[in-house]
Coordinates of C-alpha atoms and ligand atoms in Angstrom, one line a residue:
Chain I
M6 CA 0.0 0.0 0.0
T7 CA 1.4 3.4 -0.9
E8 CA 1.4 5.9 1.9
R9 CA 1.0 9.4 0.5
T10 CA 0.6 12.6 2.4
P11 CA -2.8 14.3 1.9
G12 CA -2.6 18.0 1.4
F13 CA -3.9 20.7 3.8
A14 CA -7.3 21.0 2.1
T15 CA -7.9 17.3 2.3
L16 CA -7.0 17.2 6.0
A17 CA -9.1 20.3 6.7
V18 CA -12.2 18.4 5.4
H19 CA -11.4 14.8 6.6
A20 CA -9.0 14.7 9.5
G21 CA -10.7 13.3 12.7
A22 CA -14.1 12.7 11.0
Q23 CA -15.6 9.4 9.8
P24 CA -19.2 8.3 9.2
D25 CA -21.0 7.9 12.4
P26 CA -20.9 4.2 13.4
T27 CA -24.6 4.1 14.6
T28 CA -26.4 6.0 11.9
G29 CA -24.0 6.4 9.0
A30 CA -24.3 10.2 9.2
R31 CA -21.5 11.7 7.1
A32 CA -21.4 15.1 8.7
T33 CA -20.1 15.0 12.2
P34 CA -23.1 14.8 14.5
I35 CA -23.6 17.3 17.4
Y36 CA -23.4 15.0 20.4
Q37 CA -25.5 17.3 22.6
T38 CA -25.3 15.2 25.7
T39 CA -23.7 15.7 29.1
S40 CA -22.9 12.1 29.8
F41 CA -22.3 8.7 28.2
V42 CA -23.5 5.3 29.4
F43 CA -20.9 2.7 30.6
N44 CA -21.0 -0.8 29.3
D45 CA -20.6 -2.2 32.8
A46 CA -18.8 -1.3 36.1
D47 CA -15.5 -2.6 34.8
H48 CA -15.7 -0.4 31.7
A49 CA -16.5 2.6 33.9
A50 CA -13.5 1.9 36.1
A51 CA -11.3 1.5 33.1
L52 CA -12.5 4.9 31.7
F53 CA -12.0 6.7 35.0
G54 CA -8.6 5.1 35.4
L55 CA -7.5 6.3 31.9
Q56 CA -7.0 2.7 30.9
T57 CA -9.3 2.7 27.9
F58 CA -10.4 5.1 25.2
G59 CA -13.9 6.5 25.4
N60 CA -16.4 9.0 26.7
I61 CA -17.5 9.7 30.3
Y62 CA -18.8 13.3 30.7
T63 CA -18.7 16.3 28.3
R64 CA -16.7 18.4 30.8
I65 CA -13.8 16.0 30.1
G66 CA -14.5 15.2 26.4
N67 CA -17.2 14.7 23.8
P68 CA -17.2 13.0 20.4
T69 CA -17.9 16.2 18.4
Q70 CA -15.1 17.9 20.3
A71 CA -12.8 15.0 19.7
V72 CA -13.2 15.4 15.9
L73 CA -12.3 19.1 16.2
E74 CA -9.3 18.2 18.3
E75 CA -7.9 15.6 15.9
R76 CA -8.5 17.9 13.0
V77 CA -6.6 20.8 14.4
A78 CA -3.8 18.5 15.6
A79 CA -3.5 17.2 12.0
L80 CA -3.5 20.6 10.5
E81 CA -0.8 21.9 12.9
G82 CA 1.3 18.7 12.6
G83 CA 0.8 17.9 16.3
T84 CA 0.3 14.6 18.1
A85 CA -2.9 15.5 19.9
A86 CA -5.0 18.5 21.0
L87 CA -7.5 19.6 23.6
A88 CA -10.4 21.9 22.7
V89 CA -11.8 24.2 25.4
A90 CA -14.3 27.0 25.9
S91 CA -12.2 29.9 24.7
G92 CA -8.7 31.0 23.6
H93 CA -8.2 32.4 27.1
A94 CA -9.2 29.1 28.7
A95 CA -6.6 27.3 26.4
Q96 CA -3.9 29.6 27.9
V97 CA -4.9 29.0 31.5
I98 CA -5.0 25.2 31.0
A99 CA -1.7 25.1 29.1
F100 CA 0.1 27.1 31.9
H101 CA -1.6 25.0 34.6
N102 CA 0.2 22.0 33.1
L103 CA 3.5 23.8 33.6
L104 CA 3.5 26.3 36.5
T105 CA 3.3 26.1 40.2
P106 CA 3.2 29.2 42.5
G107 CA 6.4 31.2 42.3
D108 CA 7.3 30.0 38.8
E109 CA 8.0 32.4 35.9
F110 CA 7.4 32.4 32.2
V111 CA 8.7 34.8 29.6
A112 CA 6.2 36.3 27.2
A113 CA 6.5 38.6 24.2
R114 CA 5.5 42.1 24.9
K115 CA 3.5 42.2 21.7
L116 CA 0.4 40.2 22.4
Y117 CA -3.4 40.4 22.2
G118 CA -4.4 42.9 25.0
G119 CA -6.6 40.4 26.7
S120 CA -3.6 38.1 27.0
I121 CA -1.5 40.9 28.5
N122 CA -4.3 41.4 31.1
Q123 CA -4.6 37.7 31.9
F124 CA -0.8 37.4 32.4
S125 CA -0.3 40.6 34.3
H126 CA -3.3 40.4 36.6
A127 CA -5.3 37.1 36.8
Y128 CA -2.2 35.0 37.0
K129 CA -0.9 37.0 40.0
N130 CA -3.5 35.2 42.1
F131 CA -2.0 31.9 41.1
G132 CA 1.5 33.0 41.9
W133 CA 2.4 32.7 38.2
N134 CA 4.8 35.5 37.2
V135 CA 5.2 36.8 33.7
V136 CA 8.5 38.4 32.6
W137 CA 8.1 40.5 29.4
A138 CA 10.5 40.4 26.5
D139 CA 10.7 42.3 23.2
P140 CA 10.1 40.1 20.1
D141 CA 12.0 42.6 18.0
D142 CA 15.1 42.0 20.1
I143 CA 15.7 38.3 20.7
S144 CA 18.4 39.0 23.3
T145 CA 15.7 40.2 25.7
F146 CA 14.3 36.7 25.8
R147 CA 17.7 35.2 26.7
K148 CA 18.1 37.9 29.4
A149 CA 14.7 37.2 30.8
I150 CA 15.4 33.5 31.5
T151 CA 16.0 32.7 35.2
P152 CA 16.1 29.4 37.1
K153 CA 12.4 29.8 37.7
T154 CA 11.5 30.1 34.0
K155 CA 9.2 27.2 32.9
A156 CA 8.1 28.3 29.4
I157 CA 8.2 31.0 26.7
F158 CA 5.0 32.4 25.2
I159 CA 4.7 34.3 21.9
E160 CA 2.2 35.0 19.1
S161 CA 3.2 33.9 15.6
I162 CA 1.5 37.0 14.1
A163 CA 0.9 39.5 16.9
N164 CA -2.5 41.1 17.5
P165 CA -3.2 44.0 16.9
G166 CA -0.1 45.2 14.9
G167 CA 0.2 42.2 12.6
S168 CA 3.9 42.0 13.2
I169 CA 5.7 38.6 12.4
T170 CA 7.6 36.9 15.2
D171 CA 10.9 35.2 14.5
I172 CA 9.8 31.8 15.9
E173 CA 13.0 29.9 15.1
A174 CA 15.2 32.4 16.9
I175 CA 13.0 32.3 20.0
A176 CA 12.7 28.5 19.8
A177 CA 16.5 28.3 19.9
V178 CA 16.4 30.3 23.2
A179 CA 13.8 28.0 24.6
R180 CA 15.8 24.9 23.7
E181 CA 19.0 26.4 25.2
A182 CA 17.0 27.1 28.4
G183 CA 15.4 23.7 28.4
V184 CA 11.8 25.1 28.5
P185 CA 8.9 24.6 26.0
L186 CA 8.0 27.2 23.5
I187 CA 4.3 28.0 23.4
V188 CA 3.0 29.8 20.3
D189 CA -0.4 31.4 20.0
N190 CA -1.1 30.8 16.2
T191 CA -4.5 32.5 16.2
L192 CA -3.8 35.3 13.7
A193 CA -1.9 33.1 11.2
S194 CA -3.9 29.8 11.3
P195 CA -2.1 26.6 10.3
Y196 CA -2.9 27.5 6.6
L197 CA -0.4 30.4 6.6
L198 CA 2.0 29.2 9.3
R199 CA 2.7 26.0 11.2
P200 CA 4.7 26.9 14.3
I201 CA 5.7 23.3 15.1
D202 CA 7.7 23.2 11.8
H203 CA 9.7 26.1 13.3
G204 CA 10.3 24.7 16.7
A205 CA 7.2 25.3 18.8
D206 CA 6.4 22.6 21.5
I207 CA 2.8 23.7 22.1
V208 CA 0.5 25.7 19.8
L209 CA -2.6 27.5 21.1
H210 CA -5.5 29.0 19.2
S211 CA -8.5 31.2 19.9
L212 CA -10.8 29.1 17.6
T213 CA -13.1 32.1 17.9
K214 CA -11.2 33.8 15.1
F215 CA -10.1 32.4 11.7
L216 CA -10.5 28.7 12.5
G217 CA -14.2 29.0 13.3
G218 CA -14.0 31.9 10.9
H219 CA -17.7 33.0 10.9
G220 CA -17.9 35.1 14.0
N221 CA -20.4 32.7 15.6
S222 CA -18.7 30.6 18.3
I223 CA -16.1 31.1 21.0
G224 CA -13.6 28.3 21.5
G225 CA -9.9 27.6 22.1
I226 CA -7.5 24.7 21.6
I227 CA -4.1 23.4 22.8
V228 CA -2.0 21.4 20.4
D229 CA 0.8 19.2 21.6
A230 CA 3.7 19.0 19.3
G231 CA 5.0 15.9 21.0
T232 CA 8.5 17.3 20.9
F233 CA 9.3 18.2 24.5
D234 CA 10.9 15.6 26.9
W235 CA 8.9 16.2 30.1
S236 CA 10.8 13.6 32.1
K237 CA 14.3 14.9 31.4
T238 CA 14.2 16.9 34.6
D239 CA 11.8 17.0 37.6
R240 CA 10.6 20.5 36.7
Y241 CA 7.3 19.4 35.1
P242 CA 5.7 17.2 37.8
M243 CA 2.3 17.3 36.3
L244 CA 3.7 15.2 33.4
S245 CA 6.6 13.3 35.0
A246 CA 5.6 12.6 38.6
P247 CA 3.1 10.1 39.9
R248 CA -0.3 11.9 39.9
P249 CA -2.3 11.6 43.1
E250 CA -5.4 12.5 41.1
Y251 CA -5.0 9.1 39.3
H252 CA -3.5 6.8 42.0
G253 CA 0.0 7.4 40.9
I254 CA -0.1 7.3 37.1
K255 CA 2.9 9.1 35.4
L256 CA 1.3 10.7 32.4
H257 CA 4.5 11.1 30.2
E258 CA 5.5 7.6 30.9
T259 CA 2.0 6.3 30.0
F260 CA 1.1 8.5 27.1
G261 CA 4.4 9.3 25.6
N262 CA 4.5 12.1 23.0
F263 CA 0.9 13.2 23.6
A264 CA 1.1 13.4 27.4
F265 CA 0.8 17.2 27.4
A266 CA -2.6 17.1 25.7
I267 CA -3.7 14.3 28.0
A268 CA -2.6 16.2 31.1
A269 CA -4.4 19.3 29.9
R270 CA -7.6 17.2 29.7
V271 CA -7.4 15.0 32.7
L272 CA -5.8 17.4 35.2
G273 CA -6.6 20.9 33.7
L274 CA -9.9 20.7 32.0
R275 CA -11.3 18.0 34.4
D276 CA -10.6 20.1 37.5
L277 CA -10.8 23.7 36.2
G278 CA -13.8 23.1 34.0
P279 CA -13.9 25.3 30.9
A280 CA -15.4 22.8 28.5
I281 CA -16.4 23.7 24.9
S282 CA -20.0 23.1 24.0
P283 CA -20.6 20.4 21.4
F284 CA -22.5 22.9 19.4
N285 CA -19.7 25.3 19.3
A286 CA -17.3 22.5 18.4
F287 CA -19.5 21.6 15.5
Q288 CA -19.7 25.2 14.2
I289 CA -15.9 25.6 14.4
L290 CA -15.4 22.2 12.7
T291 CA -17.6 23.3 9.8
G292 CA -15.7 26.5 9.6
I293 CA -12.4 24.7 9.4
E294 CA -13.5 22.7 6.3
T295 CA -13.0 26.0 4.3
L296 CA -10.0 27.3 6.2
G297 CA -7.6 27.2 3.3
L298 CA -10.0 28.9 0.9
R299 CA -10.9 31.6 3.4
M300 CA -7.4 32.3 4.6
Q301 CA -6.1 32.8 1.1
K302 CA -8.9 35.2 0.3
H303 CA -8.5 37.0 3.7
S304 CA -4.8 37.5 2.9
D305 CA -5.2 38.4 -0.7
N306 CA -7.9 41.0 0.2
S307 CA -5.7 42.4 3.0
K308 CA -2.8 42.9 0.7
A309 CA -5.0 44.7 -1.9
V310 CA -6.6 46.9 0.8
A311 CA -3.2 47.7 2.5
E312 CA -1.7 48.6 -0.9
W313 CA -4.6 50.9 -1.6
L314 CA -4.5 52.5 1.8
E315 CA -0.8 53.2 1.5
S316 CA -1.4 55.5 -1.5
H317 CA -4.4 57.2 0.0
P318 CA -3.9 60.9 0.9
A319 CA -6.0 60.6 4.1
V320 CA -3.8 57.8 5.4
A321 CA -0.5 58.6 7.3
W322 CA 1.0 55.1 7.5
V323 CA 0.0 51.4 7.0
N324 CA 1.5 48.7 9.1
Y325 CA 1.0 45.4 7.1
A326 CA 3.8 42.8 7.0
G327 CA 2.8 41.8 3.5
L328 CA 3.9 45.2 2.1
P329 CA 7.5 45.5 0.9
S330 CA 7.8 48.8 2.8
N331 CA 7.1 47.0 6.1
K332 CA 9.8 46.3 8.7
Y333 CA 8.5 42.7 9.0
Y334 CA 8.4 42.0 5.3
A335 CA 11.5 39.7 5.3
L336 CA 10.0 37.7 8.2
A337 CA 6.7 37.6 6.4
R338 CA 8.4 36.2 3.3
K339 CA 10.0 33.5 5.4
Y340 CA 7.2 32.5 7.7
T341 CA 4.0 33.4 5.8
P342 CA 4.8 33.1 2.1
K343 CA 1.2 32.6 1.2
G344 CA 0.1 35.8 2.8
A345 CA 0.7 37.9 5.9
G346 CA -2.8 37.4 7.4
A347 CA -5.8 39.7 7.6
V348 CA -5.3 41.8 10.8
F349 CA -3.3 45.1 10.5
T350 CA -3.3 48.7 11.6
F351 CA -3.1 52.0 9.8
G352 CA -3.0 55.7 10.9
V353 CA -5.5 58.2 9.7
R354 CA -4.5 61.9 9.2
G355 CA -6.4 64.0 11.6
G356 CA -5.8 61.9 14.7
Y357 CA -8.4 60.9 17.3
D358 CA -11.4 62.7 15.7
A359 CA -10.6 61.3 12.2
G360 CA -10.4 57.8 13.7
V361 CA -13.8 58.2 15.4
K362 CA -15.3 59.6 12.2
L363 CA -14.0 56.8 10.1
V364 CA -15.5 54.0 12.2
S365 CA -18.9 55.8 12.2
N366 CA -18.9 56.4 8.5
V367 CA -18.2 52.9 7.3
K368 CA -21.2 51.0 5.8
L369 CA -19.8 47.6 5.1
F370 CA -17.1 47.2 7.7
S371 CA -18.5 46.4 11.1
H372 CA -17.4 48.4 14.1
L373 CA -16.7 45.7 16.8
A374 CA -14.0 44.2 18.9
N375 CA -13.3 40.9 17.2
I376 CA -11.1 39.6 14.4
G377 CA -11.1 36.7 12.0
D378 CA -14.7 36.9 10.7
T379 CA -15.9 36.4 7.1
R380 CA -17.1 40.0 7.5
S381 CA -14.6 42.8 7.4
L382 CA -14.2 44.5 10.8
I383 CA -12.9 47.8 12.0
I384 CA -12.1 49.3 15.4
H385 CA -10.6 52.5 16.7
P386 CA -8.6 51.3 19.8
A387 CA -8.1 54.7 21.3
S388 CA -11.8 55.3 21.7
T389 CA -12.8 51.7 22.6
T390 CA -10.5 48.9 23.8
H391 CA -7.7 51.3 25.0
S392 CA -9.9 54.3 26.0
Q393 CA -9.0 53.9 29.7
L394 CA -5.3 54.7 29.0
D395 CA -3.7 58.2 28.7
D396 CA -2.3 59.3 25.4
E397 CA 1.3 58.2 26.1
Q398 CA 0.2 54.8 27.3
K399 CA -2.0 54.5 24.2
T400 CA 0.9 55.2 21.9
K401 CA 3.1 52.7 23.7
A402 CA 0.5 50.0 23.3
G403 CA 0.3 50.7 19.6
A404 CA -3.1 52.3 20.1
G405 CA -2.3 55.9 19.5
P406 CA -5.1 58.4 18.7
E407 CA -4.8 58.0 14.9
V408 CA -4.6 54.1 14.9
V409 CA -7.3 52.1 13.2
R410 CA -7.3 48.2 13.2
L411 CA -8.8 46.2 10.4
S412 CA -9.7 42.5 10.2
I413 CA -10.3 42.0 6.5
G414 CA -13.1 39.6 5.5
I415 CA -13.7 37.5 2.4
E416 CA -16.0 40.0 0.6
D417 CA -15.1 41.4 -2.8
K418 CA -12.0 43.5 -2.3
D419 CA -13.3 46.3 -4.5
D420 CA -16.3 46.7 -2.3
L421 CA -14.1 46.9 0.8
I422 CA -11.9 49.6 -0.8
A423 CA -15.0 51.5 -2.0
D424 CA -16.4 51.5 1.6
L425 CA -13.1 52.7 3.2
D426 CA -12.8 55.3 0.4
Q427 CA -16.3 56.8 1.0
A428 CA -15.7 56.7 4.8
L429 CA -12.3 58.4 4.6
R430 CA -13.8 61.1 2.3
A431 CA -17.1 61.7 4.2
Chain A
M6 CA 15.2 -1.6 9.2
D7 CA 15.1 2.1 10.3
H8 CA 14.2 2.1 13.9
D9 CA 13.7 5.8 14.1
H10 CA 10.7 5.7 11.9
Y11 CA 8.3 2.9 11.2
S12 CA 5.8 3.0 8.4
D13 CA 2.2 2.4 9.3
A14 CA 2.2 -0.5 6.9
Y15 CA 4.9 -2.2 8.9
I16 CA 3.1 -1.7 12.3
R17 CA -0.2 -2.7 10.7
S18 CA 1.3 -5.9 9.3
I19 CA 2.4 -6.9 12.8
L20 CA -0.7 -6.0 14.6
T21 CA -3.0 -7.7 12.1
S22 CA -0.9 -10.9 11.9
V23 CA 0.0 -11.7 15.5
K24 CA -2.6 -13.5 17.8
T25 CA -0.7 -14.5 20.9
I26 CA 1.4 -12.0 22.8
A27 CA 3.7 -12.7 25.8
M28 CA 4.2 -9.5 27.8
V29 CA 7.4 -9.7 29.8
G30 CA 7.2 -7.3 32.8
A31 CA 3.4 -7.2 32.9
S32 CA 2.3 -5.6 36.2
P33 CA -0.7 -6.4 38.3
L34 CA -0.8 -2.7 39.4
N35 CA -3.6 -1.0 37.6
V36 CA -1.8 2.3 37.3
R37 CA 1.2 0.9 35.4
P38 CA 1.4 1.3 31.6
S39 CA 1.9 -2.4 31.2
Y40 CA -1.4 -3.1 32.9
F41 CA -3.1 -0.6 30.5
A42 CA -1.6 -2.1 27.5
F43 CA -2.3 -5.7 28.6
K44 CA -5.9 -5.0 29.3
Y45 CA -6.5 -3.1 26.1
L46 CA -4.9 -5.7 23.9
A47 CA -6.9 -8.5 25.6
E48 CA -10.1 -6.4 25.0
R49 CA -9.1 -6.2 21.3
G50 CA -9.0 -10.0 21.0
Y51 CA -5.3 -10.8 21.5
D52 CA -4.4 -13.9 23.5
M53 CA -2.3 -12.3 26.2
I54 CA 0.2 -14.1 28.4
P55 CA 1.6 -12.1 31.4
V56 CA 5.3 -13.0 32.2
N57 CA 6.6 -11.9 35.6
P58 CA 8.5 -14.2 37.9
G59 CA 7.5 -12.1 40.9
Q60 CA 3.8 -12.8 40.3
V61 CA 3.7 -16.5 39.7
G62 CA 0.6 -18.1 41.3
K63 CA -1.5 -15.0 40.7
S64 CA -3.2 -14.0 37.5
L65 CA -3.8 -10.8 35.5
L66 CA -7.3 -10.3 34.3
G67 CA -7.9 -14.0 34.5
K68 CA -4.6 -15.0 32.8
P69 CA -2.1 -16.8 35.0
F70 CA 1.3 -15.3 35.3
V71 CA 4.2 -17.4 34.1
A72 CA 7.8 -17.0 35.3
S73 CA 9.6 -16.9 32.0
L74 CA 9.1 -17.2 28.3
S75 CA 10.4 -20.8 28.3
E76 CA 7.6 -21.8 30.8
I77 CA 4.8 -20.6 28.6
G78 CA 4.5 -24.1 27.0
R79 CA 2.8 -23.1 23.8
P80 CA 3.7 -21.0 20.7
V81 CA 3.7 -17.2 21.0
D82 CA 3.6 -14.9 18.0
M83 CA 5.0 -11.8 19.7
V84 CA 7.1 -11.1 22.7
E85 CA 6.6 -7.7 24.2
I86 CA 9.4 -6.4 26.4
F87 CA 8.0 -4.2 29.1
R88 CA 11.3 -4.1 31.0
S89 CA 14.1 -1.4 30.8
A90 CA 16.5 -1.7 27.9
Q91 CA 19.3 -3.4 29.9
Y92 CA 17.2 -6.6 30.0
A93 CA 16.5 -6.7 26.3
P94 CA 19.5 -8.8 25.2
A95 CA 18.8 -11.6 27.6
L96 CA 15.1 -11.6 26.8
V97 CA 15.8 -11.7 23.0
E98 CA 18.1 -14.7 23.6
E99 CA 15.3 -16.4 25.6
A100 CA 12.8 -15.6 22.8
L101 CA 15.1 -17.0 20.1
A102 CA 15.5 -20.2 22.1
L103 CA 11.8 -21.0 21.9
T104 CA 10.4 -23.5 19.4
P105 CA 8.8 -22.3 17.3
Q106 CA 10.4 -18.9 17.5
P107 CA 8.1 -15.9 17.9
K108 CA 7.7 -13.8 14.8
V109 CA 8.0 -10.4 16.5
I110 CA 10.0 -8.7 19.3
W111 CA 8.3 -5.5 20.4
M112 CA 10.0 -3.2 22.9
Q113 CA 7.7 -0.8 24.8
L114 CA 7.7 3.0 24.4
G115 CA 10.8 4.3 26.1
V116 CA 12.7 1.0 25.6
R117 CA 15.3 0.7 22.9
H118 CA 18.3 -1.6 22.5
D119 CA 19.8 -1.6 19.0
E120 CA 22.1 -4.6 19.4
A121 CA 19.3 -6.8 20.9
G122 CA 17.0 -5.6 18.0
A123 CA 19.7 -6.4 15.4
R124 CA 20.2 -9.9 16.9
A125 CA 16.4 -10.6 16.6
E126 CA 16.3 -9.3 13.1
A127 CA 19.3 -11.4 12.0
A128 CA 17.3 -14.4 13.2
G129 CA 14.5 -13.4 10.9
L130 CA 12.1 -11.7 13.4
K131 CA 10.4 -8.4 13.0
V132 CA 11.4 -5.8 15.5
V133 CA 9.7 -2.7 16.9
M134 CA 11.3 -0.5 19.5
N135 CA 10.2 2.5 21.6
R136 CA 6.5 2.2 20.7
C137 CA 3.4 1.2 22.7
P138 CA 1.2 -1.4 21.0
K139 CA -1.9 0.0 22.6
I140 CA -1.2 3.4 21.3
E141 CA -0.4 2.1 17.8
Y142 CA -3.5 -0.1 17.7
G143 CA -5.6 2.7 19.0
R144 CA -4.1 5.0 16.4
L145 CA -4.4 2.8 13.3
S146 CA -8.0 1.9 14.3
S147 CA -8.6 5.6 15.2
E148 CA -10.1 4.5 18.5
I149 CA -7.5 6.7 20.1
S150 CA -9.2 9.7 18.5
W151 CA -11.7 9.7 21.4
M152 CA -8.9 11.4 23.4
G153 CA -8.1 14.1 20.8
V154 CA -5.1 12.2 19.6
N155 CA -4.0 12.6 16.0
S156 CA -4.4 9.1 14.6
R157 CA -2.7 10.3 11.4
T158 CA -5.2 8.2 9.4
L159 CA -8.3 9.0 7.4
S160 CA -11.3 6.9 6.4
S161 CA -14.6 7.5 4.6
K162 CA -15.9 4.1 5.6
R163 CA -18.6 3.6 8.3
P164 CA -16.9 1.8 11.1
P165 CA -18.7 -0.9 13.1
M166 CA -19.8 -0.3 16.7
P167 CA -16.8 -1.5 18.8
T168 CA -17.8 -4.1 21.3
H169 CA -15.8 -6.1 23.9
G170 CA -13.2 -8.5 22.4
M171 CA -13.7 -7.1 18.9
R172 CA -10.8 -6.7 16.5
L173 CA -11.0 -3.3 14.7
S174 CA -10.0 -2.6 11.1
L175 CA -6.5 -1.1 10.9
S176 CA -6.7 -0.4 7.2
R177 CA -7.4 3.3 7.2
Q178 CA -5.5 5.6 4.9
S179 CA -2.2 6.8 6.5
V180 CA -1.3 10.5 6.6
G181 CA 2.0 12.4 6.7
G182 CA 4.4 9.7 5.5
A183 CA 3.1 7.5 8.3
E184 CA 6.2 8.1 10.5
T185 CA 6.5 8.8 14.2
P186 CA 9.6 10.9 14.5
A187 CA 8.1 13.1 17.3
A188 CA 8.0 10.0 19.6
D189 CA 11.8 9.7 19.3
R190 CA 12.6 13.3 19.8
A191 CA 10.8 12.9 23.2
A192 CA 12.1 9.4 23.7
R193 CA 12.7 8.6 27.3
T194 CA 15.4 6.3 28.7
H195 CA 14.3 6.0 32.3
E196 CA 13.4 2.7 34.0
H197 CA 10.1 1.0 33.7
Ligands
LIG519 C1 -4.1 36.3 19.5 C2 -5.3 36.0 20.4 N1 -5.1 35.1 21.4 C3 -6.1 34.8 22.3 C4 -7.3 35.4 22.2 C5 -8.4 35.1 23.2 O1 -9.3 34.3 22.6 P1 -10.8 34.1 23.2 O2 -11.5 35.4 22.9 O3 -11.4 33.0 22.3 O4 -10.8 33.8 24.6 C6 -7.5 36.4 21.2 C7 -8.9 37.1 21.2 O5 -9.0 38.1 20.6 C8 -6.5 36.7 20.3 O6 -6.7 37.6 19.4

């Protein structure tokens, strides 16, 4: 039998899914149930003891969710995955596998604002300490490493600026330090960029964005690359030590190169509880079937809109890594050759008032605080997400008074350009 | 034979052809990986024989423990080594001394001994090292997909409802060159 490698589009449609054994249903059914009947007491004990494969209770796993997990693992080139209720929940569960109170992790300074909040404030209550580094200066990562460092966290394409991170350079720092590299790949999606190919040990997504892709469901996922040796030291006891939660099972020993995903499920999700609903898993799964088609269109449209904006008299600057004028263009050519994604910022002449006017004048773009929808989205951070900051803080956060962020959809590009044109002129 | 990468076809040919498996180092403790693998393989219809001199007189899931391979007293198709790598050479010699000889030596995930493997191959046996037969069976049948694991297989066929003792089809389409290099990058060498 010849073993050939199916392409991305084939995996996006097929990976993880098969006709339903009971009914023959070809689309993945929505298993909208909280619980699953055991065959007998022995089966129940085997399931609870992690001795056999199967379903117990939807807080721990669900068949619709399992299809989603295998599909994203396949697209990212990972060994396994765990889907959860949101991108933020994926972050908490991933760090819960790694950190104990007093531990540190190094994170890129350029991140989604919500992640900056989560790391700076919510994690303090757990005694998990973030140390910031600058993704534009790799040496800052090396300097930030201490004996307490347990992981490095970056975004492949950073929200909101759309800058491209040099994953391989940071992966080298992580390897040297003996800690796993976690990459949030939300803005790129595996169609544009696969972080595992560049040295990531764990990949996270907010499925809410491009993977689901239709702005209808919140979800998140943790993908295990299977690359990190959790038992080499005793620094990752959730994976290497006998677990009291399961009568002394060692998860890495038992589950090998997908132990991180299993630990995330049976220690993190089981005990912390942010399960994804089967309905959301289904919606996101359906979205993923067209990921390649959408992502190419998102990127092609973005390039066209960015080029057009760059020559517009009412626009001061455009920050899109797919433009040759951009400081991240070389990194974009290397890491995202098919396109630099669909989220980027530009500056309007006329500052704060011009920004406010633009978002109120658009007719096709939607003024809201999300990204990665089929619909084109626009936001003026200074008057919304970052309005609580003073002007200097706004500018530092990349949310100066003139900054507008776009998430370009899959409509006809000429209609998007016409809408921005009328709104900039009005 | 490249023992860094096994094709799915190779693993599939072993798991579909063997019927009787002697597991050396089978543990009666229900949190040990050997117990998990023993139980699963028995559930999937393999004739399992637990080998562990420390447990003779007891049985594992209804199968009496035997002290050594030579005391099994009937042909075995595969010997699974669930002991640390240092014991592999002696166990391979013991397996080769059986008549008839087993067809396969399988060393558990985390266990690899290239010289012992080469010795078995030279005698005409198939060898797998540093893999778990439960994981491989679960992967090729896609039963492992319940846990969000990437089976690296695809199928458009309607599978039967799995029941106790049932053998599952392992003939799904393989994905991604059907190799498992990631397992080796994270290969462990500590004791079992
Ligand atoms: C890069 C990135 N990571 C994580 C998140 C958080 O995801 P969620 O909103 O699904 O919790 C977001 C949301 O905007 C994001 O853009």
